[in-house]
Short mmCIF file of C-alpha atoms in Angstrom, two decimals:
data_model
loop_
_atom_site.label_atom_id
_atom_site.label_comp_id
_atom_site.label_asym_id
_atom_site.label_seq_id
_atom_site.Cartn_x
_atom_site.Cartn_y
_atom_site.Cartn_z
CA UNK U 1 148.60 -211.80 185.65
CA UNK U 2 149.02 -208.69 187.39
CA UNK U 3 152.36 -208.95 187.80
CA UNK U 4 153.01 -209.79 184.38
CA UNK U 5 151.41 -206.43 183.15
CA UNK U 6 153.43 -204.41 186.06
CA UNK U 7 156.15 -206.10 184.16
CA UNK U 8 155.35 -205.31 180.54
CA UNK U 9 154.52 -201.72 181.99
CA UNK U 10 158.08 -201.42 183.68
CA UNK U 11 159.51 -202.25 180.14
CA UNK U 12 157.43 -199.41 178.82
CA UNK U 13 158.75 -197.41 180.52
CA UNK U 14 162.15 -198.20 180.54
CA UNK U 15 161.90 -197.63 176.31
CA UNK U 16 160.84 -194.57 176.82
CA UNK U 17 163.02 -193.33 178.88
CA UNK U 18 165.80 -194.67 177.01
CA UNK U 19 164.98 -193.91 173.59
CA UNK U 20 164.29 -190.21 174.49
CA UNK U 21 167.31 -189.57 176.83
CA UNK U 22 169.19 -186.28 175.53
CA UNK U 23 172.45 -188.91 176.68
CA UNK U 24 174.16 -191.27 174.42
CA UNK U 25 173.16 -194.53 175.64
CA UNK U 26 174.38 -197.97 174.55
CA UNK U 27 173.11 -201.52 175.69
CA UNK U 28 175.64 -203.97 175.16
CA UNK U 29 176.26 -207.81 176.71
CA UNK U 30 179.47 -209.82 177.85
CA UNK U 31 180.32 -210.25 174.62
CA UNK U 32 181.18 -206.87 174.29
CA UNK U 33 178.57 -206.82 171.55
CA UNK U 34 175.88 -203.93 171.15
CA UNK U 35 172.48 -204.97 172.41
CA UNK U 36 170.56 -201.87 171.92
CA UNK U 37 171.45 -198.13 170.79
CA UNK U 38 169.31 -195.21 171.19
CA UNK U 39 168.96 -191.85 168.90
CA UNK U 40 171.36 -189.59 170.69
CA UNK U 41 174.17 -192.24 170.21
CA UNK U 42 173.13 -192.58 167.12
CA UNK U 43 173.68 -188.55 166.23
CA UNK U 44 176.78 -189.21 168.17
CA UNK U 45 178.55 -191.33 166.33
CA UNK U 46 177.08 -190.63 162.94
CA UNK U 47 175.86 -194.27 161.69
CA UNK U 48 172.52 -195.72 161.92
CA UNK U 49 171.08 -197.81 164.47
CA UNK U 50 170.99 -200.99 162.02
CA UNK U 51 174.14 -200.80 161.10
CA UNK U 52 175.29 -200.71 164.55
CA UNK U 53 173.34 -203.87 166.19
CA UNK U 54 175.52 -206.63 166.91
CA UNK U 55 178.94 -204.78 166.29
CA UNK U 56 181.62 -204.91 169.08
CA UNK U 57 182.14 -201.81 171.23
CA UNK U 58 185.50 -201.91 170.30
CA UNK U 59 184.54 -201.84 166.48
CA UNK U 60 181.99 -198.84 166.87
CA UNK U 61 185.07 -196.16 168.47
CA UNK U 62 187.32 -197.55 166.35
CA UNK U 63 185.39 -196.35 162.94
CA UNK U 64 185.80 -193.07 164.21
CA UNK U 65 189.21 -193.11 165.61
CA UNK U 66 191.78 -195.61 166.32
CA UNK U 67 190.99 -195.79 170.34
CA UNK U 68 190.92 -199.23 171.17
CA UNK U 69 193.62 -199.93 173.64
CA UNK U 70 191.45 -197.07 175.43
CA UNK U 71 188.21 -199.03 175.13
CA UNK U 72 189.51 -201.86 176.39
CA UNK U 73 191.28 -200.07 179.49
CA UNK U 74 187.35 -198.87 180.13
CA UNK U 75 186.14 -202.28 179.87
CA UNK U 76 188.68 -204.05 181.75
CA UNK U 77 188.07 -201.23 185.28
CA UNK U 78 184.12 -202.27 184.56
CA UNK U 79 184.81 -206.09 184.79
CA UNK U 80 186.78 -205.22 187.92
CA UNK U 81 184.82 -202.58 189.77
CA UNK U 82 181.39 -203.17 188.27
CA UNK U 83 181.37 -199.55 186.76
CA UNK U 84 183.93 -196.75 185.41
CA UNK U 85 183.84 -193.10 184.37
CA UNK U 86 186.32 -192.17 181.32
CA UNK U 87 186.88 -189.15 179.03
CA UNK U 88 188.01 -189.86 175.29
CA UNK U 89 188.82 -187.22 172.50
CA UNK U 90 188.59 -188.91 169.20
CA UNK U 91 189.81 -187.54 165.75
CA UNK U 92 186.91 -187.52 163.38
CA UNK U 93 187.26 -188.14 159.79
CA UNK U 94 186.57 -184.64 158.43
CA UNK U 95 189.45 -183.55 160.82
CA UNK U 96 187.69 -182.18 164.05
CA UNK U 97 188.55 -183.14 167.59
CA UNK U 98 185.80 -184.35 169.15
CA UNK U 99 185.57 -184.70 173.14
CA UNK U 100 183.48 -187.16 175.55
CA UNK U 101 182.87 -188.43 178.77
CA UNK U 102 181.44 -192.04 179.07
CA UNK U 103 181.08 -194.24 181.94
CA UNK U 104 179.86 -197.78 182.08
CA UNK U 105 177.60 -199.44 184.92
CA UNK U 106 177.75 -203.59 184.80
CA UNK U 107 174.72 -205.81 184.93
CA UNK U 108 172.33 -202.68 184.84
CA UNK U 109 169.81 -205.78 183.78
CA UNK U 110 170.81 -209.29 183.72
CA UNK U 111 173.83 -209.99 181.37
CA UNK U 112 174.03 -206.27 179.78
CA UNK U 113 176.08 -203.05 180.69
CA UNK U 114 174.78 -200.15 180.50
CA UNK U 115 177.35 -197.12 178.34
CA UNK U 116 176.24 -193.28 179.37
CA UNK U 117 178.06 -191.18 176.64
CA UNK U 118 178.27 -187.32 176.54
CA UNK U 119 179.45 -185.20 173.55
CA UNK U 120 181.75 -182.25 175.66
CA UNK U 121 182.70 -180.69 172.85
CA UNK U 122 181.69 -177.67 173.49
CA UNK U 123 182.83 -177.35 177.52
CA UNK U 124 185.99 -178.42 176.51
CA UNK U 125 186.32 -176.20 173.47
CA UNK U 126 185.41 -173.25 176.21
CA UNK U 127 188.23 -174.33 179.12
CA UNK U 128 190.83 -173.91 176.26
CA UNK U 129 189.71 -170.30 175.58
CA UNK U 130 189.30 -169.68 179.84
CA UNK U 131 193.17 -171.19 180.06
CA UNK U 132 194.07 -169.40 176.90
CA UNK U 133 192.78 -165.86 178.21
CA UNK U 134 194.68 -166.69 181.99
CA UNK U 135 198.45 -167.20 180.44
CA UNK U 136 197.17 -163.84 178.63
CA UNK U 137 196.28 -162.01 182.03
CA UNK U 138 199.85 -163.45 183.52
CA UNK U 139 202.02 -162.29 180.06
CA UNK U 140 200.15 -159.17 180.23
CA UNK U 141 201.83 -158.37 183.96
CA UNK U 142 204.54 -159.66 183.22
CA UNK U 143 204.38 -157.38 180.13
CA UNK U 144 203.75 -154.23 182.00
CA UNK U 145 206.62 -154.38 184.16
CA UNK U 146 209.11 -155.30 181.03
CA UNK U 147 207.73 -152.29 179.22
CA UNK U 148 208.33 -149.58 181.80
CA UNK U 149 211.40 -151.06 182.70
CA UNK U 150 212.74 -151.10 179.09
CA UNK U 151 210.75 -147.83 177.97
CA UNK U 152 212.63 -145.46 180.45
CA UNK U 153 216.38 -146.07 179.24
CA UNK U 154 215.12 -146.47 175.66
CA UNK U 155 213.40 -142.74 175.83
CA UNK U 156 217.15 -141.61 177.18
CA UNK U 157 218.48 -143.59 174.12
CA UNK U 158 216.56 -142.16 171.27
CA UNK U 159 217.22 -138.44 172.71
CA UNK U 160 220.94 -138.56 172.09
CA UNK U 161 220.69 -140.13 169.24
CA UNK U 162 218.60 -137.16 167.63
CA UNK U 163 221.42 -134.84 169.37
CA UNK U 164 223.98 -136.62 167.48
CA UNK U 165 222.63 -136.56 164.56
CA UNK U 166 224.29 -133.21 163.08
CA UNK U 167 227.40 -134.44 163.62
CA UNK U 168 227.37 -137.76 161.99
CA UNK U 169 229.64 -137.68 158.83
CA UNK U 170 228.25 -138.87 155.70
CA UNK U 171 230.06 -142.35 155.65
CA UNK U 172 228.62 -142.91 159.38
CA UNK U 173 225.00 -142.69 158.32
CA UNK U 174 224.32 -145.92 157.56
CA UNK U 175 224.44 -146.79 161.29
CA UNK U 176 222.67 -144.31 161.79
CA UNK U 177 219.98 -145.57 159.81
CA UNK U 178 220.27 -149.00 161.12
CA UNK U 179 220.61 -147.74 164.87
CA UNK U 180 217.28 -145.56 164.64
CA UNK U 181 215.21 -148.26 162.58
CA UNK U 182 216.29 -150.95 165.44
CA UNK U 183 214.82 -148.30 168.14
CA UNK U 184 211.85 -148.00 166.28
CA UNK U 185 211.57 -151.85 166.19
CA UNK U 186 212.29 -152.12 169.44
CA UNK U 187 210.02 -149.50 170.90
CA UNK U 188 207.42 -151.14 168.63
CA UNK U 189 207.61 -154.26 170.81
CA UNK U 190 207.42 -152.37 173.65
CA UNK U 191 203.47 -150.46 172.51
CA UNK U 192 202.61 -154.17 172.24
CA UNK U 193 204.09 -155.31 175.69
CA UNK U 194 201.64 -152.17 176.55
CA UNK U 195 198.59 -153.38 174.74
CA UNK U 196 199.24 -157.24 175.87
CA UNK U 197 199.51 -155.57 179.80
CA UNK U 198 195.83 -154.18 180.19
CA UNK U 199 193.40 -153.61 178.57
CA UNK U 200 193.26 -150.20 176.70
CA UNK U 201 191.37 -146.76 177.20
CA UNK U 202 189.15 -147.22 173.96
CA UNK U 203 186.41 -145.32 172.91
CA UNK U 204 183.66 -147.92 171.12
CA UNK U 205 181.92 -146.56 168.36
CA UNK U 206 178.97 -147.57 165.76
CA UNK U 207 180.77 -148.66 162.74
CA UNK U 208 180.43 -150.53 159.37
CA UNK U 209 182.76 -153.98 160.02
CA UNK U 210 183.03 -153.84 156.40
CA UNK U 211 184.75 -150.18 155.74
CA UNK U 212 187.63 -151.28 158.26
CA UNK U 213 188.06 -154.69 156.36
CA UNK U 214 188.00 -152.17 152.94
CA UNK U 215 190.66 -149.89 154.02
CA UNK U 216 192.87 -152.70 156.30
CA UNK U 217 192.75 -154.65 152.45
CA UNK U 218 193.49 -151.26 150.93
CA UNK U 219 196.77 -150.64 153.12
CA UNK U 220 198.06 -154.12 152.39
CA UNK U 221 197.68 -154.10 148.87
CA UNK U 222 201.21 -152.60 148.07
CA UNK U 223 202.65 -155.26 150.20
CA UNK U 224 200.41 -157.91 148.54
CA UNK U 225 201.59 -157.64 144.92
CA UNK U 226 204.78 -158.03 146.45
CA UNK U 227 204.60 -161.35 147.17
CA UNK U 228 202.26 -161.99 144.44
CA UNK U 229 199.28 -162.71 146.49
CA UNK U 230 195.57 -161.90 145.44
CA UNK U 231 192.54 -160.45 147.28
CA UNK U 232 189.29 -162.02 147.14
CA UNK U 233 186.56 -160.52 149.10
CA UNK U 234 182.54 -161.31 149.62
CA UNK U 235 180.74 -158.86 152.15
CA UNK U 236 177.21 -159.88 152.75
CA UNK U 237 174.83 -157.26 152.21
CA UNK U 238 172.68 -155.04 154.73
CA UNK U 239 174.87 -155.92 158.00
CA UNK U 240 174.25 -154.35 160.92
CA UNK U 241 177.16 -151.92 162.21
CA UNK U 242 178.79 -153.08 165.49
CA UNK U 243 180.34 -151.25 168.46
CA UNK U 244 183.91 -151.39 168.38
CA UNK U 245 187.29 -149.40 168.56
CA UNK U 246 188.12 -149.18 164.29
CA UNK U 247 192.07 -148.85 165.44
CA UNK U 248 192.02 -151.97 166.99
CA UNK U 249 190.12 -154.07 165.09
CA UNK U 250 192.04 -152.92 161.81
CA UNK U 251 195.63 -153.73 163.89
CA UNK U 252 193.78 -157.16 163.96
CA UNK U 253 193.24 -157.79 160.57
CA UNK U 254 196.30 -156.15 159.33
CA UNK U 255 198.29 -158.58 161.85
CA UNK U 256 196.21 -161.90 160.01
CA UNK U 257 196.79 -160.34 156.83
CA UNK U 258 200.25 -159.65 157.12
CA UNK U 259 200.42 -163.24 158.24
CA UNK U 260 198.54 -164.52 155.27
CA UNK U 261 200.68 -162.97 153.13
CA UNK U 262 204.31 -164.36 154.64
CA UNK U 263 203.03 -167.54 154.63
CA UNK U 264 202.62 -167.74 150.69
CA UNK U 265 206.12 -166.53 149.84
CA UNK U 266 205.43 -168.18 145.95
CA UNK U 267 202.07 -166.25 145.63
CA UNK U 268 198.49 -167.42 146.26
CA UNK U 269 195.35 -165.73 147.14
CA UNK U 270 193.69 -164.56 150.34
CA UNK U 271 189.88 -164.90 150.82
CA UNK U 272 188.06 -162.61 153.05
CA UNK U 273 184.44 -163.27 153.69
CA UNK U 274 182.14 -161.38 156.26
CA UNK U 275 178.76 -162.67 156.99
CA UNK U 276 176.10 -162.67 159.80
CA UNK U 277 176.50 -165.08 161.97
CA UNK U 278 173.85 -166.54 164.20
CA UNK U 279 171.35 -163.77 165.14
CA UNK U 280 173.60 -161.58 167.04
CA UNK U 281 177.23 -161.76 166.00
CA UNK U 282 179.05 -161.63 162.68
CA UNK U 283 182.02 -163.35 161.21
CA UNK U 284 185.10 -162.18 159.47
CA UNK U 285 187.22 -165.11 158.14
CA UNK U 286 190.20 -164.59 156.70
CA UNK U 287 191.33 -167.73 154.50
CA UNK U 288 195.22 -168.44 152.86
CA UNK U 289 196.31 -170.71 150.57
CA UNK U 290 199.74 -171.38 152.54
CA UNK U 291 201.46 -174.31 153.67
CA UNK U 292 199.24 -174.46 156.81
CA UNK U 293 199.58 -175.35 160.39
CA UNK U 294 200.29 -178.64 162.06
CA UNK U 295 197.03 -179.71 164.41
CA UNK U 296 199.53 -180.10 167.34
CA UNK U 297 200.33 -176.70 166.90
CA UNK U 298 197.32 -174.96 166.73
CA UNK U 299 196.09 -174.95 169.99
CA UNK U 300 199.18 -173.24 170.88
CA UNK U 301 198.62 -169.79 168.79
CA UNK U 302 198.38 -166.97 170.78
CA UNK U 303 200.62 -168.26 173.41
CA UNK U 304 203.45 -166.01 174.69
CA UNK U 305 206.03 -165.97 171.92
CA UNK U 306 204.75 -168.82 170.36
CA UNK U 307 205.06 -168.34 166.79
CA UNK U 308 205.37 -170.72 163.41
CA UNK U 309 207.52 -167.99 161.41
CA UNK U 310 211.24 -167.90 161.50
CA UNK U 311 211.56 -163.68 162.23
CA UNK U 312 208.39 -163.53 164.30
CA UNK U 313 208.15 -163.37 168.29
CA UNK U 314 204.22 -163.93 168.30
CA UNK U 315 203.25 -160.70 169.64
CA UNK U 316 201.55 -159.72 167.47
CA UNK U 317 198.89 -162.59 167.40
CA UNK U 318 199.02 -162.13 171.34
CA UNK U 319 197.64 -158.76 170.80
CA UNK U 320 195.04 -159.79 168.53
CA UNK U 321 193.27 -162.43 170.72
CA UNK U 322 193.58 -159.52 173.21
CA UNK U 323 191.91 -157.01 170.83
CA UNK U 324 188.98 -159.67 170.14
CA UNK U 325 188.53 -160.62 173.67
CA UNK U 326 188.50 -156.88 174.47
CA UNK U 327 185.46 -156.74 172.22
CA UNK U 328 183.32 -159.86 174.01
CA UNK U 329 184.54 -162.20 170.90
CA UNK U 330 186.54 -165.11 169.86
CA UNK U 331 188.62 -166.14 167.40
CA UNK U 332 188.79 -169.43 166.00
CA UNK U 333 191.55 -171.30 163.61
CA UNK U 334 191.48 -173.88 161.34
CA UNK U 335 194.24 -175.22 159.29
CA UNK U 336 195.47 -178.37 156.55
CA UNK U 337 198.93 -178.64 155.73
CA UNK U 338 199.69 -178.11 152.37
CA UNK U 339 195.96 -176.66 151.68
CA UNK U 340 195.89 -173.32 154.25
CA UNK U 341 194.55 -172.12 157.19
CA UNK U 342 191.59 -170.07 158.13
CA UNK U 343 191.24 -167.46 160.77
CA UNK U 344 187.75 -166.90 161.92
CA UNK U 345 186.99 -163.98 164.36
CA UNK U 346 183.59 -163.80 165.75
CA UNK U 347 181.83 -160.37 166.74
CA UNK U 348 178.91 -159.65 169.39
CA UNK U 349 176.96 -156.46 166.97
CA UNK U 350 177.31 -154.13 170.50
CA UNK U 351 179.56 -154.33 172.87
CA UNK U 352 178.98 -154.88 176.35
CA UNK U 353 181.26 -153.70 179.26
#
């Protein structure tokens, strides 16, 4: 009798901890059919505990991307070694990459497997911008030494140039022009070798987010009827100012604007919103109606000369993840061929050495 209530109490016990386990965790038999699901596996994957009773494993990670062969890989090491730790990233439906570790321990009670499942998301989401900000740091000493190196004879360069001016004849200045505009190109590279090698000797000040974004939208307009492209902007009201250096944030946005623009040769219309976001860091996202970025190519922005237009050398996106990093933020990117892409950069309101 006793032991039967030691028993029951045991079971207790067990449900508890298993329904309220912050950890995905999925009973399922030999069958390879779920037994029992609690509610973080349930958030997990999105779908109902009802709905998911009695389904194969294989059937529950393939409604939310098509990763059998990897299941079964999983399930296979269990049947051999009694238990196996794997990582999966699986494509959700609305687009996002989604990552998880999961491991598997066989007959955790008699004829059922226990599945531990982890959403690391998040962790992995943070490596990319740790790995991301390294090749930065190794560009940026590699930049510094290309700079000086390239800065010294172009200095030289630009100084005769000016002395020969005078005695250029008339049908000669057309090189002229083409010889000092390429200088100016070139030593423009060079300021942003300079800005990729270190970070710079700024001065943060108080100021309102939403002034630079006013005057950055002001200095493109010209540019933007151009190419027949049209502003739309929402500011929330009543944000807080934030410590920054104006300079470099506007180089920023005119860099994604810029960007925004090229990429709707035919016309279109940029949205810029700016909004609070969480309690202490606000949002400026910068939205086109382009052609948009491949998902295999969008982890790669910001790399060194990694670029998706034909003229550019991806500098200049370089410098902004510098600039935002500089400033304890991020910046995020989301994109749909054939609908746009979105640049979100995400502020701290002070700054913090």
């Amino acid at each position: 009798m006793k032991q039967n209530q030691n028993l029951r109490e045991d079971e207790q016990k067990f449900r508890i901890i298993f329904d309220n386990s912050i950890e995905g965790l999925i009973l399922w038999n030999e069958a390879n059919q779920i037994v029992d699901i609690n509610g973080s596996a349930e958030k997990i994957f999105g779908l109902p505990k009802d709905r998911l009773l009695g389904q194969s494993l294989l059937d529950l990670f393939n409604q939310v991307g098509e990763k059998k062969q990897e299941i079964i890989n999983h399930i296979e090491q269990v049947t051999k070694k009694g238990e196996q730790y794997s990582t999966i990233v699986i494509k959700w439906n609305d687009g996002r990459l989604r990552h998880f570790d999961y491991s598997t321990k066989r007959g955790i009670l008699e004829g059922l497997n226990l599945t531990v499942i982890i959403d690391v998301t998040e962790k992995a989401d943070m490596q990319e911008q740790l790995r991301k900000s390294e090749r930065l740091n190794i560009i940026g000493e590699l930049a510094a030494g290309i700079a000086h190196e390239i800065r010294n004879p172009m200095t030289a360069l630009k100084g005769f140039i000016q002395l020969l001016e005078p005695s250029i004849r008339a049908e000669h200045s057309m090189y002229y022009d083409v010889i000092t505009s390429e200088l100016a190109r070139i030593d423009s590279i060079i300021n942003e070798f300079l800005i990729l090698a270190k970070p710079q000797e700024i001065r943060f000040t108080e100021k309102d987010i939403c002034q630079i974004m006013r005057e950055t939208v002001d200095l493109l307009s010209a540019q933007a009827v151009l190419y027949n492209v049209q502003f739309s902007t929402f500011y929330e009201d009543f944000l807080p100012s934030i410590f920054c250096e104006p300079n470099q944030l506007k180089k920023v946005f005119i860099n994604l604007i810029k960007n925004a623009i090229e990429v709707m040769p035919s016309g279109g219309t940029i949205t810029i919103k700016i909004n609070q976001f969480d309690d202490q860091f606000i949002q400026i996202s910068i939205r086109d109606t382009g052609i948009g970025i491949p998902k295999e190519k969008l982890n790669k922005l910001g790399e060194p000369f990694y670029t998706t237009k034909e003229t550019g050398n991806g500098l200049g996106l370089m410098v902004s993840y510098r600039i935002i990093e500089e400033h304890n933020g991020y910046i995020h990117v989301e994109s749909e061929e054939g609908i746009g892409t979105i640049f979100k950069i995400v502020l701290p309101y002070r700054h913090e050495s």
